[in-house]
mmCIF file of C-alpha atoms in Angstrom:
data_model
loop_
_atom_site.group_PDB
_atom_site.id
_atom_site.type_symbol
_atom_site.label_atom_id
_atom_site.label_comp_id
_atom_site.label_asym_id
_atom_site.label_seq_id
_atom_site.Cartn_x
_atom_site.Cartn_y
_atom_site.Cartn_z
ATOM 1 C CA MET A 1 0.000 0.000 0.000
ATOM 2 C CA PRO A 2 1.655 3.224 -1.179
ATOM 3 C CA TRP A 3 0.071 5.418 1.476
ATOM 4 C CA LEU A 4 2.030 3.618 4.174
ATOM 5 C CA GLY A 5 5.115 5.510 3.014
ATOM 6 C CA LEU A 6 3.553 8.730 4.260
ATOM 7 C CA ALA A 7 3.693 7.533 7.838
ATOM 8 C CA GLY A 8 7.452 7.882 7.918
ATOM 9 C CA SER A 9 7.579 11.134 5.967
ATOM 10 C CA GLY A 10 6.308 13.360 8.747
ATOM 11 C CA TYR A 11 2.836 13.821 7.300
ATOM 12 C CA SER A 12 -0.189 13.447 9.485
ATOM 13 C CA LEU A 13 -3.873 13.924 8.959
ATOM 14 C CA GLY A 14 -3.527 17.474 10.277
ATOM 15 C CA HIS A 15 -0.737 18.456 7.879
ATOM 16 C CA SER A 16 -1.536 21.219 5.406
ATOM 17 C CA ALA A 17 0.124 23.002 2.499
ATOM 18 C CA SER A 18 0.312 26.176 4.572
ATOM 19 C CA ASP A 19 2.493 24.256 7.035
ATOM 20 C CA ASP A 20 4.878 23.503 4.156
ATOM 21 C CA LEU A 21 5.023 27.178 3.189
ATOM 22 C CA LYS A 22 6.286 27.933 6.709
ATOM 23 C CA SER A 23 8.932 25.214 6.583
ATOM 24 C CA THR A 24 12.569 25.990 7.288
ATOM 25 C CA ASN A 25 13.511 23.644 4.433
ATOM 26 C CA PRO A 26 13.702 25.708 1.202
ATOM 27 C CA ALA A 27 12.983 22.658 -0.955
ATOM 28 C CA VAL A 28 9.750 22.005 0.931
ATOM 29 C CA VAL A 29 8.707 25.650 0.567
ATOM 30 C CA LEU A 30 9.464 25.580 -3.159
ATOM 31 C CA GLN A 31 7.410 22.427 -3.654
ATOM 32 C CA ALA A 32 4.535 23.884 -1.622
ATOM 33 C CA GLN A 33 4.598 26.985 -3.825
ATOM 34 C CA LYS A 34 4.515 24.794 -6.942
ATOM 35 C CA VAL A 35 1.570 22.861 -5.530
ATOM 36 C CA GLY A 36 -0.240 26.137 -4.873
ATOM 37 C CA ASP A 37 0.464 27.367 -8.404
ATOM 38 C CA LEU A 38 -0.769 24.107 -9.902
ATOM 39 C CA GLN A 39 -3.923 24.205 -7.781
ATOM 40 C CA GLN A 40 -4.640 27.730 -9.036
ATOM 41 C CA GLN A 41 -4.228 26.499 -12.615
ATOM 42 C CA VAL A 42 -6.603 23.605 -11.993
ATOM 43 C CA ASP A 43 -9.161 25.935 -10.415
ATOM 44 C CA ALA A 44 -8.919 28.333 -13.376
ATOM 45 C CA GLN A 45 -9.334 25.484 -15.865
ATOM 46 C CA GLU A 46 -12.335 24.109 -13.999
ATOM 47 C CA LYS A 47 -13.951 27.557 -13.997
ATOM 48 C CA ALA A 48 -13.244 28.032 -17.706
ATOM 49 C CA TYR A 49 -14.767 24.613 -18.434
ATOM 50 C CA SER A 50 -17.837 25.449 -16.377
ATOM 51 C CA ASP A 51 -18.182 28.790 -18.160
ATOM 52 C CA GLN A 52 -17.935 27.043 -21.531
ATOM 53 C CA LYS A 53 -20.633 24.557 -20.552
ATOM 54 C CA ASP A 54 -22.882 27.460 -19.530
ATOM 55 C CA ALA A 55 -22.228 29.213 -22.860
ATOM 56 C CA VAL A 56 -23.128 26.035 -24.774
ATOM 57 C CA LYS A 57 -26.379 25.739 -22.816
ATOM 58 C CA ASP A 58 -27.180 29.378 -23.601
ATOM 59 C CA ARG A 59 -26.558 28.778 -27.318
ATOM 60 C CA GLU A 60 -28.724 25.649 -27.254
ATOM 61 C CA ARG A 61 -31.554 27.631 -25.639
ATOM 62 C CA ALA A 62 -31.217 30.340 -28.288
ATOM 63 C CA VAL A 63 -31.375 27.754 -31.077
ATOM 64 C CA ASP A 64 -34.435 26.135 -29.504
ATOM 65 C CA LYS A 65 -36.124 29.529 -29.269
ATOM 66 C CA GLN A 66 -35.347 30.268 -32.917
ATOM 67 C CA LYS A 67 -36.793 26.882 -33.913
ATOM 68 C CA GLU A 68 -39.964 27.613 -31.949
ATOM 69 C CA GLU A 69 -40.282 31.033 -33.614
ATOM 70 C CA ALA A 70 -39.737 29.456 -37.035
ATOM 71 C CA ASP A 71 -42.452 26.890 -36.311
ATOM 72 C CA VAL A 72 -44.854 29.664 -35.303
ATOM 73 C CA ASP A 73 -44.030 31.587 -38.481
ATOM 74 C CA LYS A 74 -44.742 28.473 -40.593
ATOM 75 C CA LYS A 75 -48.204 28.165 -39.066
#
């Protein structure tokens, strides 16, 4: 089980990334900063994806409305 390796690495259930940013070990701080940067990128991508899905739904609604108006015009 790979998670068993964490027991000897100093991590506990209460460990957080902000603890790493306060570390006296520069390598740990650097890695924590990289993790934070990557998390911001993931968050931005997830928001962009969500925004795109919303835009697609809006376009689909507009198309449906145009179809309904065209059907009314045909009658």
